[in-house]
Short mmCIF file of C-alpha atoms (C1' of nucleotides) in Angstrom, two decimals:
data_model
loop_
_atom_site.label_atom_id
_atom_site.label_comp_id
_atom_site.label_asym_id
_atom_site.label_seq_id
_atom_site.Cartn_x
_atom_site.Cartn_y
_atom_site.Cartn_z
CA UNK A 1 -19.97 -99.58 299.35
CA UNK A 2 -17.60 -102.58 299.43
CA UNK A 3 -17.82 -102.80 295.33
CA UNK A 4 -15.41 -105.42 294.77
CA UNK A 5 -15.80 -105.08 290.89
CA UNK A 6 -14.64 -101.85 290.94
CA UNK A 7 -11.26 -102.31 292.45
CA UNK A 8 -11.74 -99.65 295.03
CA UNK A 9 -11.30 -102.09 297.54
CA UNK A 10 -7.56 -101.64 298.84
CA UNK A 11 -7.85 -105.26 300.20
CA UNK A 12 -8.39 -107.03 297.16
CA UNK A 13 -6.03 -104.60 295.06
CA UNK A 14 -3.34 -105.20 297.69
CA UNK A 15 -3.72 -109.18 297.67
CA UNK A 16 -4.18 -108.95 293.62
CA UNK A 17 -0.68 -107.17 293.69
CA UNK A 18 1.38 -109.91 296.07
CA UNK A 19 -0.21 -112.78 293.91
CA UNK A 20 1.01 -111.20 291.19
CA UNK A 21 5.00 -110.80 292.83
CA UNK A 22 4.18 -114.44 293.85
CA UNK A 23 3.46 -115.69 290.22
CA UNK A 24 6.85 -113.24 288.60
CA UNK A 25 8.77 -115.26 291.25
CA UNK A 26 7.29 -119.03 289.92
CA UNK A 27 7.61 -117.77 286.37
CA UNK A 28 11.07 -116.10 286.30
CA UNK A 29 12.90 -118.82 287.92
CA UNK A 30 11.14 -121.57 286.03
CA UNK A 31 12.68 -120.06 282.51
CA UNK A 32 15.55 -118.75 284.22
CA UNK A 33 16.47 -122.90 285.20
CA UNK A 34 14.82 -124.31 281.97
CA UNK A 35 17.70 -123.48 279.64
CA UNK A 36 20.57 -124.55 281.87
CA UNK A 37 19.06 -127.61 282.68
CA UNK A 38 19.08 -128.77 279.26
CA UNK A 39 22.44 -128.33 279.01
CA UNK A 40 23.12 -130.20 282.13
CA UNK A 41 21.23 -133.04 281.05
CA UNK A 42 23.37 -133.13 277.83
CA UNK A 43 26.65 -133.56 279.99
CA UNK A 44 24.71 -136.15 282.70
CA UNK A 45 24.88 -133.46 284.99
CA UNK A 46 21.78 -132.24 287.01
CA UNK A 47 20.75 -128.62 288.48
CA UNK A 48 22.58 -129.32 291.70
CA UNK A 49 26.06 -129.53 289.91
CA UNK A 50 25.26 -126.31 288.53
CA UNK A 51 24.15 -124.37 291.71
CA UNK A 52 27.79 -126.06 293.30
CA UNK A 53 29.90 -124.92 290.17
CA UNK A 54 28.74 -121.75 290.55
CA UNK A 55 29.29 -120.86 294.03
CA UNK A 56 32.47 -122.26 294.01
CA UNK A 57 33.56 -120.34 291.27
CA UNK A 58 32.00 -116.98 292.36
CA UNK A 59 33.62 -117.87 295.88
CA UNK A 60 37.21 -119.51 295.04
CA UNK A 61 38.78 -121.36 298.53
CA UNK A 62 34.95 -121.84 299.68
CA UNK A 63 35.28 -124.19 302.47
CA UNK A 64 32.54 -126.67 302.72
CA UNK A 65 30.11 -125.48 305.28
CA UNK A 66 30.08 -122.35 303.87
CA UNK A 67 28.96 -123.85 300.93
CA UNK A 68 26.23 -126.12 302.47
CA UNK A 69 24.95 -122.63 304.22
CA UNK A 70 24.42 -120.93 300.76
CA UNK A 71 22.78 -124.05 299.47
CA UNK A 72 20.80 -124.89 302.69
CA UNK A 73 21.12 -128.80 301.88
CA UNK A 74 22.75 -131.43 303.59
CA UNK A 75 25.94 -132.31 303.75
CA UNK A 76 25.03 -136.01 302.16
CA UNK A 77 23.39 -134.37 299.50
CA UNK A 78 26.24 -131.88 298.62
CA UNK A 79 28.75 -134.47 298.98
CA UNK A 80 27.38 -137.05 296.24
CA UNK A 81 27.17 -133.90 293.72
CA UNK A 82 30.29 -132.70 294.82
CA UNK A 83 31.93 -135.72 294.73
CA UNK A 84 31.06 -136.22 291.09
CA UNK A 85 32.35 -132.87 290.25
CA UNK A 86 35.95 -133.57 291.90
CA UNK A 87 35.66 -137.03 290.53
CA UNK A 88 35.37 -136.10 287.17
CA UNK A 89 37.71 -132.71 287.24
CA UNK A 90 35.89 -129.93 287.57
CA UNK A 91 36.67 -128.98 291.43
CA UNK A 92 39.45 -129.42 293.28
CA UNK A 93 39.95 -129.66 297.11
CA UNK A 94 43.04 -128.71 299.05
CA UNK A 95 42.98 -128.03 302.79
CA UNK A 96 42.72 -124.70 304.31
CA UNK A 97 46.16 -123.42 305.59
CA UNK A 98 44.67 -121.81 308.63
CA UNK A 99 42.52 -124.71 309.64
CA UNK A 100 43.49 -127.95 308.25
CA UNK A 101 40.49 -129.75 309.01
CA UNK A 102 39.05 -127.61 306.35
CA UNK A 103 38.93 -128.90 302.36
CA UNK A 104 38.60 -125.62 300.20
CA UNK A 105 37.23 -125.93 296.90
CA UNK A 106 38.20 -124.50 293.69
CA UNK A 107 36.96 -124.79 289.82
CA UNK A 108 39.96 -126.92 287.89
CA UNK A 109 40.17 -124.87 284.17
CA UNK A 110 37.75 -127.14 282.98
CA UNK A 111 35.34 -126.30 285.60
CA UNK A 112 35.27 -122.67 284.81
CA UNK A 113 35.30 -123.02 281.19
CA UNK A 114 31.92 -125.19 282.43
CA UNK A 115 30.52 -122.70 284.63
CA UNK A 116 31.16 -119.90 282.01
CA UNK A 117 29.01 -122.11 278.94
CA UNK A 118 26.59 -123.04 281.63
CA UNK A 119 25.73 -119.66 283.14
CA UNK A 120 26.27 -118.24 279.49
CA UNK A 121 22.67 -118.43 278.89
CA UNK A 122 21.42 -117.82 282.22
CA UNK A 123 23.59 -114.10 282.27
CA UNK A 124 21.90 -113.08 278.73
CA UNK A 125 18.39 -113.64 279.96
CA UNK A 126 19.06 -111.05 283.04
CA UNK A 127 20.94 -109.14 280.72
CA UNK A 128 18.08 -108.84 278.42
CA UNK A 129 15.43 -108.22 281.08
CA UNK A 130 18.13 -105.47 282.46
CA UNK A 131 18.44 -103.89 279.47
CA UNK A 132 14.66 -103.74 278.65
CA UNK A 133 13.69 -102.37 281.94
CA UNK A 134 16.29 -99.64 281.95
CA UNK A 135 18.35 -98.88 284.85
CA UNK A 136 15.81 -97.35 287.30
CA UNK A 137 14.25 -100.57 287.31
CA UNK A 138 17.14 -102.36 287.91
CA UNK A 139 17.16 -100.88 291.17
CA UNK A 140 14.22 -101.19 292.07
CA UNK A 141 14.43 -105.07 291.31
CA UNK A 142 17.60 -105.21 293.73
CA UNK A 143 15.70 -103.72 296.43
CA UNK A 144 12.79 -105.73 296.25
CA UNK A 145 14.57 -109.13 295.75
CA UNK A 146 16.69 -108.09 298.71
CA UNK A 147 14.03 -107.75 300.97
CA UNK A 148 12.84 -111.29 300.26
CA UNK A 149 15.89 -112.75 301.06
CA UNK A 150 16.37 -113.52 305.06
CA UNK A 151 18.42 -111.13 306.56
CA UNK A 152 21.35 -112.85 307.41
CA UNK A 153 22.33 -113.43 304.01
CA UNK A 154 21.25 -109.92 303.01
CA UNK A 155 24.42 -108.20 303.18
CA UNK A 156 26.96 -110.61 301.40
CA UNK A 157 24.63 -109.77 298.69
CA UNK A 158 24.53 -105.99 298.92
CA UNK A 159 27.83 -105.58 299.33
CA UNK A 160 27.87 -107.30 295.67
CA UNK A 161 27.64 -104.31 293.59
CA UNK A 162 30.34 -102.34 295.08
CA UNK A 163 33.58 -102.75 293.45
CA UNK A 164 35.45 -104.28 296.32
CA UNK A 165 36.58 -107.59 297.10
CA UNK A 166 34.09 -109.24 299.47
CA UNK A 167 35.78 -111.57 301.30
CA UNK A 168 39.15 -112.40 301.97
CA UNK A 169 40.32 -116.19 302.04
CA UNK A 170 43.76 -117.52 302.55
CA UNK B 1 45.05 -99.00 281.49
CA UNK B 2 42.91 -102.05 281.91
CA UNK B 3 42.90 -101.29 285.45
CA UNK B 4 40.80 -104.28 287.28
CA UNK B 5 40.88 -103.59 290.44
CA UNK B 6 39.78 -99.86 290.32
CA UNK B 7 36.97 -101.12 288.66
CA UNK B 8 36.71 -99.06 285.68
CA UNK B 9 36.61 -102.20 283.49
CA UNK B 10 32.78 -101.55 282.34
CA UNK B 11 32.83 -105.20 281.17
CA UNK B 12 33.75 -106.39 284.80
CA UNK B 13 30.86 -104.12 286.40
CA UNK B 14 28.59 -105.48 284.09
CA UNK B 15 29.71 -109.26 284.90
CA UNK B 16 29.39 -108.45 288.58
CA UNK B 17 25.75 -106.82 288.19
CA UNK B 18 24.36 -109.77 286.11
CA UNK B 19 25.70 -112.23 288.68
CA UNK B 20 24.41 -110.66 291.23
CA UNK B 21 20.78 -110.33 289.60
CA UNK B 22 21.38 -114.11 289.49
CA UNK B 23 22.19 -114.56 292.79
CA UNK B 24 19.57 -112.77 294.30
CA UNK B 25 17.21 -114.87 291.83
CA UNK B 26 18.49 -118.13 293.93
CA UNK B 27 18.59 -116.82 297.13
CA UNK B 28 14.98 -115.31 296.59
CA UNK B 29 13.32 -118.31 295.59
CA UNK B 30 15.18 -120.83 298.14
CA UNK B 31 13.75 -118.21 301.01
CA UNK B 32 10.81 -117.58 299.33
CA UNK B 33 9.81 -121.14 298.96
CA UNK B 34 11.57 -122.25 302.48
CA UNK B 35 8.66 -121.66 305.02
CA UNK B 36 5.76 -122.97 303.14
CA UNK B 37 7.66 -126.28 302.42
CA UNK B 38 7.92 -126.93 306.07
CA UNK B 39 4.16 -126.60 306.64
CA UNK B 40 3.71 -128.65 303.86
CA UNK B 41 5.99 -131.63 304.81
CA UNK B 42 3.58 -131.76 307.95
CA UNK B 43 0.71 -132.73 306.25
CA UNK B 44 2.19 -135.08 303.85
CA UNK B 45 2.30 -132.87 300.56
CA UNK B 46 5.40 -131.50 298.87
CA UNK B 47 5.95 -128.16 296.84
CA UNK B 48 4.36 -130.16 293.76
CA UNK B 49 1.08 -129.86 295.76
CA UNK B 50 1.52 -126.60 296.56
CA UNK B 51 1.88 -125.12 292.94
CA UNK B 52 -0.90 -127.25 292.14
CA UNK B 53 -3.50 -126.09 294.88
CA UNK B 54 -2.04 -122.38 294.00
CA UNK B 55 -2.64 -122.04 290.23
CA UNK B 56 -6.38 -124.03 290.78
CA UNK B 57 -7.34 -121.90 293.23
CA UNK B 58 -5.86 -118.58 291.09
CA UNK B 59 -7.13 -120.22 287.81
CA UNK B 60 -10.92 -121.66 288.69
CA UNK B 61 -12.12 -124.32 286.74
CA UNK B 62 -8.56 -124.72 284.65
CA UNK B 63 -8.54 -127.38 282.32
CA UNK B 64 -5.35 -130.11 282.94
CA UNK B 65 -3.60 -128.92 279.96
CA UNK B 66 -3.59 -125.54 280.82
CA UNK B 67 -2.10 -126.35 284.17
CA UNK B 68 0.27 -128.70 282.54
CA UNK B 69 1.26 -125.65 280.46
CA UNK B 70 1.93 -123.23 283.36
CA UNK B 71 3.65 -125.87 285.45
CA UNK B 72 5.74 -127.10 282.57
CA UNK B 73 5.87 -130.72 283.44
CA UNK B 74 4.55 -133.99 282.26
CA UNK B 75 0.94 -135.08 282.68
CA UNK B 76 2.26 -138.46 284.59
CA UNK B 77 4.37 -136.07 287.10
CA UNK B 78 0.96 -133.60 287.10
CA UNK B 79 -1.44 -136.50 287.38
CA UNK B 80 0.59 -137.77 291.16
CA UNK B 81 0.36 -135.04 292.94
CA UNK B 82 -3.55 -134.32 291.36
CA UNK B 83 -4.77 -137.23 292.24
CA UNK B 84 -3.88 -137.28 295.82
CA UNK B 85 -5.18 -133.46 296.10
CA UNK B 86 -8.34 -134.74 294.73
CA UNK B 87 -8.40 -137.98 296.87
CA UNK B 88 -8.03 -136.13 299.59
CA UNK B 89 -10.67 -133.82 299.24
CA UNK B 90 -8.70 -130.65 297.95
CA UNK B 91 -9.65 -130.44 294.58
CA UNK B 92 -12.32 -131.45 292.47
CA UNK B 93 -13.35 -132.11 288.89
CA UNK B 94 -16.04 -131.75 286.67
CA UNK B 95 -15.94 -132.35 283.14
CA UNK B 96 -16.10 -129.28 280.83
CA UNK B 97 -19.97 -128.02 279.33
CA UNK B 98 -18.29 -127.02 276.08
CA UNK B 99 -15.71 -129.69 275.90
CA UNK B 100 -17.07 -132.55 277.65
CA UNK B 101 -13.37 -134.34 277.60
CA UNK B 102 -11.97 -131.89 279.78
CA UNK B 103 -11.53 -132.06 283.55
CA UNK B 104 -12.05 -128.62 284.80
CA UNK B 105 -10.43 -128.51 288.57
CA UNK B 106 -11.78 -126.61 291.14
CA UNK B 107 -10.23 -125.92 294.83
CA UNK B 108 -12.96 -127.36 297.42
CA UNK B 109 -14.00 -125.15 300.41
CA UNK B 110 -11.19 -127.32 302.16
CA UNK B 111 -8.74 -126.63 299.09
CA UNK B 112 -9.46 -123.09 299.24
CA UNK B 113 -8.65 -122.83 302.91
CA UNK B 114 -5.19 -124.77 302.58
CA UNK B 115 -4.58 -122.50 299.70
CA UNK B 116 -4.82 -119.58 301.73
CA UNK B 117 -2.75 -120.88 305.01
CA UNK B 118 -0.03 -122.14 302.40
CA UNK B 119 0.51 -118.48 300.78
CA UNK B 120 0.09 -116.62 303.70
CA UNK B 121 3.49 -116.67 304.69
CA UNK B 122 4.89 -116.14 300.97
CA UNK B 123 2.70 -113.63 300.47
CA UNK B 124 3.68 -111.47 303.55
CA UNK B 125 7.16 -111.90 302.74
CA UNK B 126 6.35 -110.18 299.48
CA UNK B 127 4.57 -107.66 301.06
CA UNK B 128 7.42 -106.93 303.75
CA UNK B 129 9.71 -106.72 300.54
CA UNK B 130 7.24 -104.66 298.70
CA UNK B 131 6.73 -101.92 301.45
CA UNK B 132 10.26 -101.76 302.69
CA UNK B 133 11.47 -101.61 298.83
CA UNK B 134 8.64 -98.48 297.92
CA UNK B 135 5.96 -98.17 295.16
CA UNK B 136 8.72 -96.99 292.60
CA UNK B 137 11.02 -100.22 293.36
CA UNK B 138 8.29 -102.37 292.77
CA UNK B 139 7.15 -100.87 289.30
CA UNK B 140 10.93 -101.92 288.49
CA UNK B 141 10.86 -105.69 290.06
CA UNK B 142 7.84 -105.86 287.80
CA UNK B 143 9.50 -104.56 284.89
CA UNK B 144 12.28 -106.85 285.38
CA UNK B 145 11.11 -110.12 286.67
CA UNK B 146 8.88 -109.69 283.38
CA UNK B 147 11.87 -109.66 281.03
CA UNK B 148 12.82 -112.82 282.32
CA UNK B 149 9.66 -114.57 282.05
CA UNK B 150 9.21 -116.24 278.47
CA UNK B 151 7.57 -114.08 276.09
CA UNK B 152 4.45 -116.56 275.72
CA UNK B 153 3.60 -116.04 278.98
CA UNK B 154 4.35 -112.17 279.71
CA UNK B 155 0.74 -111.10 278.96
CA UNK B 156 -0.76 -113.47 281.06
CA UNK B 157 1.23 -111.92 283.65
CA UNK B 158 1.11 -108.52 282.80
CA UNK B 159 -2.63 -108.53 282.64
CA UNK B 160 -2.59 -109.42 286.20
CA UNK B 161 -2.45 -105.38 288.10
CA UNK B 162 -5.29 -104.94 286.17
CA UNK B 163 -8.53 -104.32 287.72
CA UNK B 164 -10.61 -106.70 285.63
CA UNK B 165 -11.20 -110.47 285.31
CA UNK B 166 -8.44 -111.88 282.76
CA UNK B 167 -9.80 -114.66 281.83
CA UNK B 168 -13.14 -116.44 281.12
CA UNK B 169 -14.27 -119.55 281.67
CA UNK B 170 -17.48 -121.71 281.81
"C1'" DG C 1 -20.64 -140.78 259.66
"C1'" DC C 2 -15.87 -141.65 259.98
"C1'" DA C 3 -11.09 -140.75 260.58
"C1'" DG C 4 -8.20 -138.23 262.78
"C1'" DA C 5 -7.13 -135.12 266.32
"C1'" DT C 6 -7.21 -133.85 271.25
"C1'" DA C 7 -8.18 -134.08 276.68
"C1'" DT C 8 -7.31 -137.14 280.19
"C1'" DG C 9 -5.82 -140.98 282.61
"C1'" DT C 10 -2.90 -144.94 284.04
"C1'" DC C 11 1.13 -148.53 283.73
"C1'" DA C 12 5.84 -149.39 284.44
"C1'" DA C 13 10.55 -148.26 284.87
"C1'" DC C 14 13.70 -144.82 286.28
"C1'" DA C 15 16.78 -140.58 287.79
"C1'" DT C 16 17.64 -136.66 290.46
"C1'" DG C 17 18.14 -134.72 294.60
"C1'" DG C 18 16.08 -134.07 299.09
"C1'" DC C 19 16.12 -136.21 303.85
"C1'" DT C 20 17.71 -139.08 308.28
"C1'" DG C 21 20.27 -141.29 311.16
"C1'" DA C 22 24.60 -143.64 312.41
"C1'" DC C 23 29.56 -143.76 312.34
"C1'" DG C 24 34.67 -142.45 311.90
"C1'" DT C 25 38.84 -139.19 311.32
"C1'" DA C 26 41.32 -135.40 312.18
"C1'" DA C 27 42.61 -131.04 313.64
"C1'" DA C 28 41.44 -126.99 316.20
"C1'" DA C 29 39.40 -124.81 320.76
"C1'" DT C 30 39.07 -124.86 325.70
"C1'" DA D 1 42.50 -134.40 328.03
"C1'" DT D 2 38.49 -133.43 326.73
"C1'" DT D 3 35.04 -131.44 323.47
"C1'" DT D 4 33.92 -129.19 319.52
"C1'" DT D 5 34.26 -128.49 314.82
"C1'" DA D 6 34.89 -129.71 309.32
"C1'" DC D 7 34.56 -133.17 306.75
"C1'" DG D 8 33.77 -137.70 304.65
"C1'" DT D 9 30.79 -141.80 304.12
"C1'" DC D 10 27.32 -145.96 304.10
"C1'" DA D 11 22.32 -147.44 303.99
"C1'" DG D 12 17.75 -146.38 303.13
"C1'" DC D 13 13.79 -143.57 302.25
"C1'" DC D 14 10.90 -139.95 299.74
"C1'" DA D 15 9.51 -136.77 296.33
"C1'" DT D 16 8.82 -135.27 292.00
"C1'" DG D 17 10.87 -135.28 287.65
"C1'" DT D 18 11.31 -137.95 283.04
"C1'" DT D 19 9.78 -141.25 279.05
"C1'" DG D 20 7.52 -144.33 276.34
"C1'" DA D 21 2.96 -147.21 275.71
"C1'" DC D 22 -1.78 -147.76 275.83
"C1'" DA D 23 -6.90 -146.67 276.43
"C1'" DT D 24 -11.01 -144.29 276.38
"C1'" DA D 25 -14.10 -140.51 275.54
"C1'" DT D 26 -15.14 -136.88 272.39
"C1'" DC D 27 -14.16 -133.44 269.47
"C1'" DT D 28 -13.65 -131.60 264.91
"C1'" DG D 29 -12.99 -131.71 259.69
"C1'" DC D 30 -13.91 -133.65 255.16
#
DNA sequence: GCAGATATGTCAACATGGCTGACGTAAAAT
DNA sequence: ATTTTACGTCAGCCATGTTGACATATCTGC
């Protein structure tokens, strides 16, 4: 009775369902990044620069180590792109007050403007998808996506929907 | 009365909501790929090899051009990884019957086994996220993700959930 | 049947962005 | 006083993306 063709096989359906989810991740990420990549190329930057600009803009005064733990790359890889962004005037570094070993990162006004432009198409893409799918679907999207993320990063992300400061840095 | 702190500003909330969605994409993709990348490295392959193996396994007898249109890379980039996979016995090529210019790609038994191993952790991650979020959330996830994908690829993906062959190739 | 388009492959050269390992300095923590 | 931490830097390697040019086989349209 293992009738594969009729789809009564729950294992087959499950596998198919999971593969569809995997593919959605691939396709969505592919298209999510494509437009910003074009813009970056015209500026002589790459996707790595965008990630740094994005997360510095999102976490003003972030120390280097924390940025590394978000990006999950080595400090050498980061310092290459970070150095360019600092030299070209998009990011500034200042020593931490409590811990003067730290270099706290901030976007300059130019950095803020660049971040805004770069993320604009991406925000629009997400906005469009949210609008078409509806509020309930968005809740489901968040739940599932959060479940894909490593546990140690979940709180940080889940907190984002609340209307309160997520972290306090001085 | 533009009280930013109290969150009554709908623009602020919307922006925050969208940025959270963007970050979910980044974090989920980062963690979705990490485990398989480790396994690939041990085999002397990279993520690009995985993508090729995955989509060839998913679309048996796929011609090269179609694979290129899925991956959105140049044929030179593809031919490098594809060549290695063919040489190392994970993929076979055979001429198309209707169009003998085509090289239709198939996984060998070794390729099927490798694909299974590589995707196993990813399937588990998706399965876990689906299980914890529930069926309704999964529907929402699908809707939103589909809305992020370029329109021309949506049909192909949406059809996947149905229990019928998606394409017929000979 | 010929001309042009298409599917594929290949070569050379280059850029981006990962990685490792080694080493150095300043400041904090014990 | 020593060790640990935060950060930076140098040199070099590898994977994977790019462009442009060119070759071959085959298909399609007139």
